[in-house]
Structures are given as structure tokens and as C-alpha cells.
Coordinates of N, CA and C in Angstrom, one line a residue:
X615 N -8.4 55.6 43.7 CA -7.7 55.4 42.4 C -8.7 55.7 41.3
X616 N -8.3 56.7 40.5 CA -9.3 57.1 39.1 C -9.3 55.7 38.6
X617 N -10.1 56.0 37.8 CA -10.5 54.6 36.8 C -9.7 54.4 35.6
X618 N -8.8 56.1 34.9 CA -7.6 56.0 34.5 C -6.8 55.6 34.5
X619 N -6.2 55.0 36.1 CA -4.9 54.3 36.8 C -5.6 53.1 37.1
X620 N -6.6 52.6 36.7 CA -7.2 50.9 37.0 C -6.1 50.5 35.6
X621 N -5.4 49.0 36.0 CA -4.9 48.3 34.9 C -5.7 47.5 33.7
X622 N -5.7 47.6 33.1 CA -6.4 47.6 31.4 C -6.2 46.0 31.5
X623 N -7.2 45.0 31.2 CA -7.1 43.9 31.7 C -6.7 43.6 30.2
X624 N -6.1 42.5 30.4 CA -4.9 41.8 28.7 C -5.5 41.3 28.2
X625 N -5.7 41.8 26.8 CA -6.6 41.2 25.8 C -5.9 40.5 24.9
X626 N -6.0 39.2 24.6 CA -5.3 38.7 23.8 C -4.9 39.4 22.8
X627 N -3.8 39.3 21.4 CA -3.6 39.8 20.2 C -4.6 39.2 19.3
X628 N -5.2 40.0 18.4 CA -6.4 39.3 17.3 C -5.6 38.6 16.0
X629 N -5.5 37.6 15.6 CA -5.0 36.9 15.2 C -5.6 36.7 13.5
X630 N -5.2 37.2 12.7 CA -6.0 36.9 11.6 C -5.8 35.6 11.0
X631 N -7.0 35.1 10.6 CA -7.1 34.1 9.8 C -6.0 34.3 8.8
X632 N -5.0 33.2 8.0 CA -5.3 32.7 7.1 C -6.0 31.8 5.9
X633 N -5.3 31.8 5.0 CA -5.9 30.6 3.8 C -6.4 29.6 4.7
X634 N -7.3 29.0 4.2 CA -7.9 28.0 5.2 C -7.2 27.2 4.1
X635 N -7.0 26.1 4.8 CA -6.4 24.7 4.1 C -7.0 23.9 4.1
X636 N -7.1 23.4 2.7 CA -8.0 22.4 2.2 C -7.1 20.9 2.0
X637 N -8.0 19.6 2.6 CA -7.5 18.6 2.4 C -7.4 18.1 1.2
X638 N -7.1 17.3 0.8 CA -6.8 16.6 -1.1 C -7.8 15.8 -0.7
X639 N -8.8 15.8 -2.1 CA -10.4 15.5 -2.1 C -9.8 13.3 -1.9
X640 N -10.2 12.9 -1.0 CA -9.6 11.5 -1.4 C -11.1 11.0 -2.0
X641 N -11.2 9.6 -2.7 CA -12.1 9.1 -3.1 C -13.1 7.9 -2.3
X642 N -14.3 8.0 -2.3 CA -14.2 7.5 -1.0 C -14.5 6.1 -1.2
X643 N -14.1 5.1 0.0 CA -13.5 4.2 -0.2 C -14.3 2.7 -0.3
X644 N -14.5 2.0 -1.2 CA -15.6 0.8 -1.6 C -15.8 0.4 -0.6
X645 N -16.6 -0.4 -0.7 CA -17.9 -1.0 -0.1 C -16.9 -2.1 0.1
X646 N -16.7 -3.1 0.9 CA -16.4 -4.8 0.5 C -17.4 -5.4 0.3
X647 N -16.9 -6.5 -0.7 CA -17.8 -7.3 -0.8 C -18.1 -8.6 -0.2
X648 N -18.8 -9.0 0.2 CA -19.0 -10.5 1.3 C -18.2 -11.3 0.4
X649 N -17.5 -12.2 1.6 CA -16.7 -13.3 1.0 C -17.0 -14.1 -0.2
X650 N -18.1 -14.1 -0.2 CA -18.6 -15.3 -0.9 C -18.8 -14.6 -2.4
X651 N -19.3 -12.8 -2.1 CA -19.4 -12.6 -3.4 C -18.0 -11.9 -4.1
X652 N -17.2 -11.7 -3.1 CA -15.7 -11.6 -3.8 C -15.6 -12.6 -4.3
X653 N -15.2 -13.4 -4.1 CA -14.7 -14.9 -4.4 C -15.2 -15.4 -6.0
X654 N -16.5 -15.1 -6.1 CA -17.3 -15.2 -7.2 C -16.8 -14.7 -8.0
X655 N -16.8 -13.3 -7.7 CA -16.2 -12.2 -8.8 C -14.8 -12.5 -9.6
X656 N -13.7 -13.0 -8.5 CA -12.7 -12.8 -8.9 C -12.7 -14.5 -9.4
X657 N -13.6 -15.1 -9.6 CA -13.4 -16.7 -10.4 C -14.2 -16.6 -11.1
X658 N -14.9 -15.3 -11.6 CA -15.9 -15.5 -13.1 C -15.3 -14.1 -13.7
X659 N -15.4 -13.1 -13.2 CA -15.6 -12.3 -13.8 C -13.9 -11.6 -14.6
X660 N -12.7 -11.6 -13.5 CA -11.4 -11.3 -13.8 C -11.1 -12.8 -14.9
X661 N -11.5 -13.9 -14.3 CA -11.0 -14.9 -14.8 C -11.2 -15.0 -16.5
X662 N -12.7 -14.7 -16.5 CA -13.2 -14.8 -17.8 C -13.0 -13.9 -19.2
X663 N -12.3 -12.3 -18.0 CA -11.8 -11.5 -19.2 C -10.1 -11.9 -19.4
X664 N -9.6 -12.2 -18.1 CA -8.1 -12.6 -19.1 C -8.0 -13.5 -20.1
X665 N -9.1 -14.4 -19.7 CA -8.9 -15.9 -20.7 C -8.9 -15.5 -22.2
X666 N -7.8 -16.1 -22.8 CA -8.6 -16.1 -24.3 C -9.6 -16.6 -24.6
X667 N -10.2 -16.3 -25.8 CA -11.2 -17.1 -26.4 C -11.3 -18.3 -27.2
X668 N -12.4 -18.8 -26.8 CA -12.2 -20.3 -27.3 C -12.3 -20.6 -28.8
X669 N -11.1 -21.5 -28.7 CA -11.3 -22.4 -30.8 C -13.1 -23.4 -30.6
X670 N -13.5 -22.9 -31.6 CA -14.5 -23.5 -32.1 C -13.9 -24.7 -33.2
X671 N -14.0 -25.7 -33.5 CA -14.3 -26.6 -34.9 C -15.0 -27.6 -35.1
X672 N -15.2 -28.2 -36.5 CA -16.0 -29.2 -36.3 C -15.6 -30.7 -35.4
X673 N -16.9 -31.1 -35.2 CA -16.5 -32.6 -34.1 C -16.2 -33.3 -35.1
X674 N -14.7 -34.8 -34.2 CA -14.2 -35.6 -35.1 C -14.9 -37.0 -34.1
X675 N -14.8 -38.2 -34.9 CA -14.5 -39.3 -34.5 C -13.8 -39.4 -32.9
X676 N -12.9 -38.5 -33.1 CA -11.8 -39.2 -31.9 C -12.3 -37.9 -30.7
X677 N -13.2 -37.4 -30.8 CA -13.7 -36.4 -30.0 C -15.1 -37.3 -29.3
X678 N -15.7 -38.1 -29.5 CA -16.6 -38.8 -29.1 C -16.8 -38.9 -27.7
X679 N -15.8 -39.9 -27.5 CA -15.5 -40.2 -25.6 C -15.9 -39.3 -25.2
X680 N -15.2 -37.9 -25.4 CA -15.2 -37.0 -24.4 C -16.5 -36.0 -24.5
X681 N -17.1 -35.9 -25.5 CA -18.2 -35.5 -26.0 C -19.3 -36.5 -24.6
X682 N -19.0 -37.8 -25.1 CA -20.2 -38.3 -24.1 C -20.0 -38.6 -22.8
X683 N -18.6 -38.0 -22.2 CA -18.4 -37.7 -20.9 C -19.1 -36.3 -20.6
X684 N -18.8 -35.4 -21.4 CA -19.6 -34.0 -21.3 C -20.7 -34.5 -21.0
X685 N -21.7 -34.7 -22.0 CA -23.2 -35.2 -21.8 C -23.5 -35.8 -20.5
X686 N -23.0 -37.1 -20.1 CA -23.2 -37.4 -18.7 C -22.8 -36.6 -17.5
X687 N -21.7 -35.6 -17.7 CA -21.4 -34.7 -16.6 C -22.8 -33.8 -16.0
X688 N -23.0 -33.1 -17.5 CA -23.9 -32.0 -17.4 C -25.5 -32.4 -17.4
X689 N -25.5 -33.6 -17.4 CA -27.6 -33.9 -18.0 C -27.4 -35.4 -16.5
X690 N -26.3 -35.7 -16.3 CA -26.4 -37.0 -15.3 C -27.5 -38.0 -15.4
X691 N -28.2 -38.8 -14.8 CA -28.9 -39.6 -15.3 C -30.1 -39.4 -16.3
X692 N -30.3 -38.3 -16.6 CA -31.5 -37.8 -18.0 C -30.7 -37.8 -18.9
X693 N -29.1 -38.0 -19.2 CA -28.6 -38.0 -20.7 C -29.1 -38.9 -21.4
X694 N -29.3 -37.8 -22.8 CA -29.8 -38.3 -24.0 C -29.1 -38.8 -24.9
X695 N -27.9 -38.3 -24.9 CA -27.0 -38.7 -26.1 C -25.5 -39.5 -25.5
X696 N -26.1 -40.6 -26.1 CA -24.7 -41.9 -26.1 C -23.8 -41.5 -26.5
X697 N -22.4 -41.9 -26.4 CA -21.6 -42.3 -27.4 C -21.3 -42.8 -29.0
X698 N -22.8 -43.5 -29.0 CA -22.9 -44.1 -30.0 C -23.9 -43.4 -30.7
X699 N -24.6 -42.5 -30.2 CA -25.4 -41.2 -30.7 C -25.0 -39.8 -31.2
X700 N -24.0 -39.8 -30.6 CA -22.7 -38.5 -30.8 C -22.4 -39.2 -32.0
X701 N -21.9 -40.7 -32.2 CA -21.0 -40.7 -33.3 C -21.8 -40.7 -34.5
X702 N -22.8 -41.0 -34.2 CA -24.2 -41.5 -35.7 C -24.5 -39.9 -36.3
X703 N -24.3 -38.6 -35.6 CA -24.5 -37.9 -36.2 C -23.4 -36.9 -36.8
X704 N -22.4 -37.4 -36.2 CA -21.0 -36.9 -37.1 C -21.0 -37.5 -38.8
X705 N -21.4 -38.7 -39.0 CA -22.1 -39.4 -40.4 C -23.2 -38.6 -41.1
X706 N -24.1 -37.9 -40.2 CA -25.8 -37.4 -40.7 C -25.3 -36.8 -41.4
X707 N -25.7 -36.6 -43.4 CA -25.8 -35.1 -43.8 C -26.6 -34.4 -43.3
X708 N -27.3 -34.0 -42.4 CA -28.2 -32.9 -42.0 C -27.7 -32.3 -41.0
X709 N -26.5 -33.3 -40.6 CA -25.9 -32.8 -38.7 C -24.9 -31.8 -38.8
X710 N -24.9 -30.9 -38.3 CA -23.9 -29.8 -38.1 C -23.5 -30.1 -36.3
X711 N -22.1 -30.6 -36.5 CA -21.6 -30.8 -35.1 C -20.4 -29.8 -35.0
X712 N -20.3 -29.2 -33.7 CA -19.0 -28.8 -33.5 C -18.4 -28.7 -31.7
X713 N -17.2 -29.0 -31.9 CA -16.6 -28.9 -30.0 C -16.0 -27.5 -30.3
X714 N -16.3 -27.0 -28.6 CA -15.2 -25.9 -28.5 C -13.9 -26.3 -27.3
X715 N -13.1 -25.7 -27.5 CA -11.5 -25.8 -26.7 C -11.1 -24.7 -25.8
X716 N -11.3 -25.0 -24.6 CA -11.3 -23.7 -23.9 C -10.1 -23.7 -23.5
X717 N -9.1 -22.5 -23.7 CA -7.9 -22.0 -24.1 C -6.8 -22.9 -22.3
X718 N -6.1 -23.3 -23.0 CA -5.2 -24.3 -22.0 C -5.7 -25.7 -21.9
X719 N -6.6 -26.3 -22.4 CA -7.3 -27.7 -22.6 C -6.1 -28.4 -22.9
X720 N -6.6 -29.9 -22.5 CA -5.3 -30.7 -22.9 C -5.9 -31.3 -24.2
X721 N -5.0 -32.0 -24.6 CA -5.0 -32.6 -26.2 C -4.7 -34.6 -25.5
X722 N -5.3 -34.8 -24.4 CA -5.5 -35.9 -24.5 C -6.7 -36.9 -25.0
X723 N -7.9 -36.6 -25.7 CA -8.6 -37.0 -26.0 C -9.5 -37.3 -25.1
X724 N -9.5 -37.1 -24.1 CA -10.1 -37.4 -23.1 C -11.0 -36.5 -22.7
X725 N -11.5 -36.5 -21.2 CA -12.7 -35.4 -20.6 C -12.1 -34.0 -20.5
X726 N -12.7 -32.9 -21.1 CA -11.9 -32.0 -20.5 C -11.4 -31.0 -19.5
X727 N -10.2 -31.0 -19.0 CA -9.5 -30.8 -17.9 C -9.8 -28.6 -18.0
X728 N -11.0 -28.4 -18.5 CA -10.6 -26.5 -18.1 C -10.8 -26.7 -16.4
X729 N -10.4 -24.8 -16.4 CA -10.7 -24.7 -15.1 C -12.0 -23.7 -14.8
X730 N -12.4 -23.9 -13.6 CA -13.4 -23.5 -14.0 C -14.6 -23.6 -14.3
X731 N -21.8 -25.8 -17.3 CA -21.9 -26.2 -18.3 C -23.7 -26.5 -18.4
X732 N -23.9 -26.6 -18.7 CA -25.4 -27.2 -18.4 C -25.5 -28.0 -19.4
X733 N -26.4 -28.8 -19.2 CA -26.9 -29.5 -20.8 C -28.3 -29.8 -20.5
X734 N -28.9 -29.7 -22.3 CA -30.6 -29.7 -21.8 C -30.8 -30.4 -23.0
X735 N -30.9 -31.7 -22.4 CA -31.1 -32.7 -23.6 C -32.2 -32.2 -24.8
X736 N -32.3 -32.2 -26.1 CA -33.4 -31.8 -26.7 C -33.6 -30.7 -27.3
X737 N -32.5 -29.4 -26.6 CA -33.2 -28.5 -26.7 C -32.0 -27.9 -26.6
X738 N -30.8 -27.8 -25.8 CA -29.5 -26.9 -25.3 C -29.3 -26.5 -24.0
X739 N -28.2 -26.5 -23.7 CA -27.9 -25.6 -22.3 C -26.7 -24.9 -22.4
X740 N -25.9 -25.2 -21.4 CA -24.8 -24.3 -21.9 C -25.2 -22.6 -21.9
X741 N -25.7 -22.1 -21.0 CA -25.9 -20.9 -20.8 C -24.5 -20.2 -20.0
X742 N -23.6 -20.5 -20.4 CA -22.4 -20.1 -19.9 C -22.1 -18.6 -20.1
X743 N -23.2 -17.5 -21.0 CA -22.6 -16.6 -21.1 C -21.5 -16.2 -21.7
X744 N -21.0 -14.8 -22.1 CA -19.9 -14.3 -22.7 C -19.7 -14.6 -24.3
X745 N -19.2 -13.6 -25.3 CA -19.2 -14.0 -26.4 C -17.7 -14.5 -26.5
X746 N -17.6 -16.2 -27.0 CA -16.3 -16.2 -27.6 C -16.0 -16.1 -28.9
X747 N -14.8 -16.4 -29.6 CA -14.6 -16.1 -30.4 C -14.8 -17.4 -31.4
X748 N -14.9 -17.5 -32.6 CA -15.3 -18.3 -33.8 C -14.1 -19.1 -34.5
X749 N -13.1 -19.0 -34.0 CA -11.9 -19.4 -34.8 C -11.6 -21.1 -35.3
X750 N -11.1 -21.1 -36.4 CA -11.7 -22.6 -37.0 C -10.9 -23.4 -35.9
X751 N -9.6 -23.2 -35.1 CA -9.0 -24.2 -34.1 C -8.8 -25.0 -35.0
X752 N -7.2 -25.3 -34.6 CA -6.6 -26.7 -34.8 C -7.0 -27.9 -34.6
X753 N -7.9 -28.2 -33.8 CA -8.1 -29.3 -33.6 C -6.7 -30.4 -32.8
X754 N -6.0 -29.6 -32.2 CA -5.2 -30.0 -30.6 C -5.6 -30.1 -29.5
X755 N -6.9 -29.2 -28.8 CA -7.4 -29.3 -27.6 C -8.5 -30.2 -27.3
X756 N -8.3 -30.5 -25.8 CA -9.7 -31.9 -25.8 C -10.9 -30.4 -25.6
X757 N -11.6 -31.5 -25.9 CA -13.2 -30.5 -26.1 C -13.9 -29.9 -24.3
X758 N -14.2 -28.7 -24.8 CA -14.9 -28.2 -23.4 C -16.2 -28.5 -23.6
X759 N -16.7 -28.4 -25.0 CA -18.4 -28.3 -24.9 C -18.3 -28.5 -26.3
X760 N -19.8 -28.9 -26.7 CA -20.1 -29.5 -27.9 C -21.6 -29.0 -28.4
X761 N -21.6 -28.5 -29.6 CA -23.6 -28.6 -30.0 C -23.9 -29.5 -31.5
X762 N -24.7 -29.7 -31.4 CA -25.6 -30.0 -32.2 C -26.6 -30.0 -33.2
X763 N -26.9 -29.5 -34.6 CA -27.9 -29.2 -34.8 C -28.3 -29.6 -36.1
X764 N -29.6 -29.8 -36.8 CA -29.5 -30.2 -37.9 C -30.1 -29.1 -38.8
X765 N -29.7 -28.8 -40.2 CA -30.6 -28.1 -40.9 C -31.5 -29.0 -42.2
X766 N -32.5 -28.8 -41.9 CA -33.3 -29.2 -43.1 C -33.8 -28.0 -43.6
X767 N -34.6 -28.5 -44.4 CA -35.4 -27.4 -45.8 C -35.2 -25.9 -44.8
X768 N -34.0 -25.5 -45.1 CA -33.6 -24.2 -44.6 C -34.1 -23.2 -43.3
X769 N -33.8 -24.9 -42.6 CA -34.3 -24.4 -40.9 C -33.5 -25.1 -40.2
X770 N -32.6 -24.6 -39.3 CA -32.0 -25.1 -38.1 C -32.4 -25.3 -36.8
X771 N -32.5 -27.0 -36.6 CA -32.7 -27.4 -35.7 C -31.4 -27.7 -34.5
X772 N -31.7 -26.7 -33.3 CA -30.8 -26.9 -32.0 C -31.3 -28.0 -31.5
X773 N -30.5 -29.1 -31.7 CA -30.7 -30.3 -31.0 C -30.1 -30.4 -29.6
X774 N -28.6 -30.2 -29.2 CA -28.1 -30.2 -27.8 C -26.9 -29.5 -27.8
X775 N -26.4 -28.5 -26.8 CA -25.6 -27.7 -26.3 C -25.5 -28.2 -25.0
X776 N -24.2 -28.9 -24.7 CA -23.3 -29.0 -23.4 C -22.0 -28.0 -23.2
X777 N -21.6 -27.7 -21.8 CA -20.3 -27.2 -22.0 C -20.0 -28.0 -20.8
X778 N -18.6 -28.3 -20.5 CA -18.0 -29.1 -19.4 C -18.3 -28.4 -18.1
X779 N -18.8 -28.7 -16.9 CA -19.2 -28.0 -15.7 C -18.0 -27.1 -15.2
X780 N -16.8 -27.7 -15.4 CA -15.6 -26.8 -15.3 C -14.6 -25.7 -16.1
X781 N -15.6 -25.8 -17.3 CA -15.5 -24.8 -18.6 C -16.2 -23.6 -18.5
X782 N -17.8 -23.6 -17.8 CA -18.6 -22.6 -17.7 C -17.7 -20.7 -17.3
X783 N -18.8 -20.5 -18.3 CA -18.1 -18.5 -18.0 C -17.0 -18.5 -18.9
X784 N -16.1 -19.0 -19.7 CA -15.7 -18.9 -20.4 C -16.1 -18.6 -21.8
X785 N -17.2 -18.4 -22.1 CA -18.0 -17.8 -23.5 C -17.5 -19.4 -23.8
X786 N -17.9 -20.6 -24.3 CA -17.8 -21.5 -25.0 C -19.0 -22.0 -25.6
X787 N -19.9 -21.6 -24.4 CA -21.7 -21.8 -25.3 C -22.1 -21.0 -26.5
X788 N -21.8 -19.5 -26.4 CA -21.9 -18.5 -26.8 C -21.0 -18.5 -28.3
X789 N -19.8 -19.2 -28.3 CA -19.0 -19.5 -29.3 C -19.5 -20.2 -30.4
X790 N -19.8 -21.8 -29.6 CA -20.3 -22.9 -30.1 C -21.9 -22.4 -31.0
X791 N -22.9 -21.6 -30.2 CA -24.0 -21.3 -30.9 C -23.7 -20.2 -32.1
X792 N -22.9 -19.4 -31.8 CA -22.6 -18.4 -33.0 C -21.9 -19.2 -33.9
X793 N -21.5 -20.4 -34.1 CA -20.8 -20.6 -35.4 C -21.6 -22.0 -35.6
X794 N -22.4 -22.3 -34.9 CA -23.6 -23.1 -35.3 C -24.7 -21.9 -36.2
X795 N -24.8 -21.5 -36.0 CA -26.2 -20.3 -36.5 C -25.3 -19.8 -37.8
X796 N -23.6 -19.2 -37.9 CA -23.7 -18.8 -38.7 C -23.3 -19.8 -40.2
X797 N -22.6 -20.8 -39.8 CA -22.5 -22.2 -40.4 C -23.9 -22.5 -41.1
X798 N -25.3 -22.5 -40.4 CA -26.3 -23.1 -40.4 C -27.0 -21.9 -41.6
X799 N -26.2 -20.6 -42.2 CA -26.9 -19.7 -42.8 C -27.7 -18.6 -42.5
X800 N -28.3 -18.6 -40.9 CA -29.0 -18.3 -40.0 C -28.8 -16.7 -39.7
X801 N -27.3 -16.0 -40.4 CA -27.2 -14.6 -40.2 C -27.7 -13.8 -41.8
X802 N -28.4 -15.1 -42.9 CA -29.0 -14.8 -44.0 C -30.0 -15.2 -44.1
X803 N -30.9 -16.5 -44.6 CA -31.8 -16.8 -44.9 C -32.5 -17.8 -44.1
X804 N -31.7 -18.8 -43.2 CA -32.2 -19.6 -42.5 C -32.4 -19.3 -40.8
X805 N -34.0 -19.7 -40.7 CA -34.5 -19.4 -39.1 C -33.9 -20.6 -38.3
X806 N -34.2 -20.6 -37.2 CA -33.6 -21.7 -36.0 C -34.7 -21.9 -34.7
X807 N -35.1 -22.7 -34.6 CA -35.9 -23.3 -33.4 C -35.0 -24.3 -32.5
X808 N -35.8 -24.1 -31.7 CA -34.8 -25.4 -30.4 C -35.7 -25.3 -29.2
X809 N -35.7 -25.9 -28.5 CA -36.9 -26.1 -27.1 C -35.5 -26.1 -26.1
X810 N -36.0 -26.1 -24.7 CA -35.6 -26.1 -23.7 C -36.1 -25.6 -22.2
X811 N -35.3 -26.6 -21.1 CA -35.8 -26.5 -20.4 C -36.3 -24.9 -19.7
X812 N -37.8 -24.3 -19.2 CA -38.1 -23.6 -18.4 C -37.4 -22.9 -17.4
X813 N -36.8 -24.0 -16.3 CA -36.1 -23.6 -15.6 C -34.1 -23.2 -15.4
X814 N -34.1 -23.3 -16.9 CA -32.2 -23.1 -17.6 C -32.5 -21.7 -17.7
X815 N -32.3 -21.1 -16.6 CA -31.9 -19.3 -16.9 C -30.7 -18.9 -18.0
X816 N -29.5 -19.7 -17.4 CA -28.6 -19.2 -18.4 C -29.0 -19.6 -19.4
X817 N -29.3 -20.7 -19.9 CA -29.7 -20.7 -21.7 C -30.4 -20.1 -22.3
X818 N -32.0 -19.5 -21.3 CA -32.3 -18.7 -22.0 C -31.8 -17.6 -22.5
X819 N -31.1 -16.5 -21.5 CA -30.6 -15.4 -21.6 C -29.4 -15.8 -23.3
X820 N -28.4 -17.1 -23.2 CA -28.0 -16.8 -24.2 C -28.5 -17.1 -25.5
X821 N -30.0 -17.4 -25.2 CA -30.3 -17.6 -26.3 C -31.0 -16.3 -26.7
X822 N -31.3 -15.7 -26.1 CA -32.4 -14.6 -25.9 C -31.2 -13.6 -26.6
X823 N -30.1 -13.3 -25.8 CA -29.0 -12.5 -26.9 C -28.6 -12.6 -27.9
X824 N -29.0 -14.0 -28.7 CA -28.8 -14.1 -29.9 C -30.0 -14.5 -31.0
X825 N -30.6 -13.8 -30.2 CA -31.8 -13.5 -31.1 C -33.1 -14.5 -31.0
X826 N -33.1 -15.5 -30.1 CA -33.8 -16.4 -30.2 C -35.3 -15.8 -29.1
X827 N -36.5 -16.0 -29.4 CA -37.3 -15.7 -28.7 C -38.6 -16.8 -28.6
X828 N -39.2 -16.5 -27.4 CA -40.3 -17.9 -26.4 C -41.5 -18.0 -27.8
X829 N -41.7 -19.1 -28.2 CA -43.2 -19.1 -29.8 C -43.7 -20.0 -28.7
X830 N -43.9 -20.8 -27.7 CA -45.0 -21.5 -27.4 C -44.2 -22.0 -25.5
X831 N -44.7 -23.4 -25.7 CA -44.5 -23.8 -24.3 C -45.1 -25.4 -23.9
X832 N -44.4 -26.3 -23.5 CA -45.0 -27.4 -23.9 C -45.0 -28.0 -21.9
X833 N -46.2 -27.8 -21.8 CA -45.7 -28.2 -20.4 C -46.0 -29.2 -19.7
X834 N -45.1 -29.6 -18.5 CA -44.5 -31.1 -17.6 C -44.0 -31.9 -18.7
X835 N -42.8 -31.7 -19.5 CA -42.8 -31.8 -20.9 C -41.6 -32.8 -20.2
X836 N -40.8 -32.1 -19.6 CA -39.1 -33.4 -19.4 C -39.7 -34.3 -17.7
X837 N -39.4 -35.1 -17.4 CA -39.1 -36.2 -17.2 C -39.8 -35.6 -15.3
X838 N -38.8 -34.7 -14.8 CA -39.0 -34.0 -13.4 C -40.4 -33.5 -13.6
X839 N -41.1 -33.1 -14.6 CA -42.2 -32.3 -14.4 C -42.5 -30.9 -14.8
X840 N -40.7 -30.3 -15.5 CA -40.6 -29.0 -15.8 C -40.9 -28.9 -17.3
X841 N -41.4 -27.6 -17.5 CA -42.1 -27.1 -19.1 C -40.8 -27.6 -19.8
X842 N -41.2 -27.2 -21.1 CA -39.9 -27.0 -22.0 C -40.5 -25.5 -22.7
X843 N -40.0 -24.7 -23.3 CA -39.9 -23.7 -23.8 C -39.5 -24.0 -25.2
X844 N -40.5 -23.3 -25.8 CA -40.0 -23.4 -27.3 C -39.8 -22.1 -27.9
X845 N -38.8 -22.4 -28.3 CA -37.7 -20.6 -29.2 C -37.7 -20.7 -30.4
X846 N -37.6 -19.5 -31.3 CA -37.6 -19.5 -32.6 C -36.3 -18.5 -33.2
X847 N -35.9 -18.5 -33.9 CA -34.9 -17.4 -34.4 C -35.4 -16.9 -35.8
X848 N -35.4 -16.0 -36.2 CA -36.0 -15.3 -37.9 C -34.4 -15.2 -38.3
X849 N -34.6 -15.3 -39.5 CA -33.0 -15.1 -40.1 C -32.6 -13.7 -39.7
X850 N -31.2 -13.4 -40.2 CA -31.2 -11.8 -39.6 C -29.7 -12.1 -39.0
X851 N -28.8 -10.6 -38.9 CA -28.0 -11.0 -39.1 C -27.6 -11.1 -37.2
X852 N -26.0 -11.4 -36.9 CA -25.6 -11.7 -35.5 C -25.5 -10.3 -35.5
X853 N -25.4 -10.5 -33.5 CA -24.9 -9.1 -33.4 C -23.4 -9.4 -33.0
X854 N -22.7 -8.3 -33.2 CA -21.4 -8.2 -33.1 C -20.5 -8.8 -34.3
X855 N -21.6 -8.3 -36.0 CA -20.9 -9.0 -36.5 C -21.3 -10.7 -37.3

């Protein structure tokens, strides 16, 4: 048999490519976060931007109780301020007092029910973070948190910042101090000092954002053995306003 008449072995047909096809770019897909820090997230961080912001006004009389339920909440057996010490300086001309109302509080005069403080006797706590808002408030809601301060010869003294342990993250410290400072003059001509404890992260940071910075250090200064920090503010104006 020639090699002519050998059968031609079957070659497949060549098949041209087409268009190659491209998948739809998807986005790729987050991380989860551990239970513990989801959880966090969605009870500080979603919670705190829906909330409105809190009424600031001045402390009354009938705000007292709950003022010195705050204080014992937040400072427990180191509270400094009574009842009867809360009330003596709602009388002081030098005291500049005010509560704030964190948005759905009750108006029973009583402790307040948010959801959701620190206190540092002497000095402030309340490092709750967030800016709230300054609004004079009706004076209907029970109090979330409360400060303190006095101005003399055109210097403001931070005497105490509480917020209710179940008010925290709602900007109520942050509220209360911006309308203490600007009440007090403090975004014109008058500076502000206040001490506090060393180991209050949040208070420093909110104090630290509003301008307040470390002038000294007084140390095994409270009661446990921790420093106190002493802060100063120069006049000058807020930020945000």
C-alpha cells in the first residue's frame, strides 16, 4: 500500500477562540468581626450616630437627687460630692452648673434611665467622647450627666464632670464641657484648668480635643495611689465653632 492510500489520521477541527468572558469584578468580601467586637460596634458606634444630641441646661434644685445618684454611680465609694454639696453650689455666685439629657430620658426626677460615665472627683471624667450639641433644653428630661465649675478673676475652674454609666458614648461629656467653657468665656478671654485622674483615658482625650493640655502632675495624689494630671486651657476659640 503507497503511503498515498494510508488513511489520514482525524484531526480534530481548530476551533477559534472567542471573546473571552469576563466575570463582573465583585467586591471582595469583609473581614468579620469577633463577636465581641461586633457587638461593640453596633452599641457604640451605629447607636451613637442615630441618637440625637443631647439638651444641655442649667442645674435646678429639683435636679439634685439625681445629680448625687450620678456621682455615687460613677466615683462609688471615693464620691466627693453630696447631695448637699451639689445643692450649695447651685446658690455659689462663682458656680457655673449644668445637667445634660440624653435624648429619650425620663422626666421623673429621678436617676437617669439612658441606654447605654466616669467621674473624677476634683478634676472631671466623663470621657464619653463625641461632640453633642449645646441646646438650652427644656428642662423635661432627668439628667444624664452633670459638670461643674467655677470662674473667678477670669479663670475657669473644672471642678467635676460625671455622665451616668448608662449614658456613656452619647457625646453628653463633650456637650456639658463645651457649654461650660463657652458659658465660662473661655472661647474669648478666659483660660480653664482642672486636674484629673492619670489613669481616665477618656477624659483626657476629651479634654485634649478641646483644647486642654498636661502643665504639671501631682503624684499618688487620689486616695488608690494614682497621679492626678494637671491641664490648662489658653483662651481661644472652640473647634467646631
Amino acid at each position: 500500500m503507497s503511503a498515498s492510500a494510508l488513511p489520514k489520521a482525524a484531526v480534530p477541527p481548530i476551533q477559534r477562540a472567542g471573546p473571552a468572558r469576563q466575570r463582573p469584578c465583585r467586591p471582595p468580601r469583609p473581614r468579620r468581626a469577633p463577636p465581641a467586637a461586633a457587638a461593640a460596634a453596633a452599641g457604640t458606634g451605629a447607636a451613637a450616630a442615630a441618637a440625637p444630641p443631647p439638651s444641655v441646661r442649667r442645674a435646678e434644685a429639683r435636679d439634685v437627687a439625681a445629680l448625687a445618684a450620678i456621682e455615687r454611680l460613677c466615683a462609688g465609694a471615693s464620691a466627693q460630692w453630696s447631695a448637699a454639696d451639689i445643692e450649695a453650689e447651685l446658690s455659689r455666685d462663682i458656680a457655673l452648673c449644668f445637667v445634660a439629657e440624653a435624648a429619650g430620658s425620663s422626666g421623673d426626677g429621678g436617676a437617669s434611665s439612658c441606654d447605654g460615665g466616669s467621674s473624677n472627683s476634683g478634676g472631671g471624667g466623663g470621657g464619653d467622647g463625641g461632640d453633642g450639641g449645646t441646646g438650652g433644653g427644656g428642662g423635661a428630661g432627668a439628667p444624664g450627666g452633670f459638670i461643674v465649675g467655677w470662674l473667678v478673676a477670669g479663670e475657669l475652674q473644672l471642678l467635676e464632670l460625671a455622665v451616668h454609666p448608662d449614658c456613656r458614648r452619647r457625646g453628653l461629656g463633650a456637650a456639658l464641657l463645651r457649654r461650660l467653657l463657652l458659658e465660662a468665656g473661655c472661647d474669648a478671654a478666659a483660660a480653664a484648668v482642672l486636674e484629673v485622674r492619670a489613669d481616665n483615658g477618656g477624659a483626657l482625650a476629651l479634654y485634649a480635643a478641646h483644647g486642654f493640655g498636661e502643665v504639671g502632675r501631682r503624684r499618688r495624689y487620689y486616695p488608690d495611689g494614682c497621679d492626678a494630671l494637671l491641664m490648662a486651657r489658653p483662651p481661644g476659640p472652640l473647634k467646631g465653632g
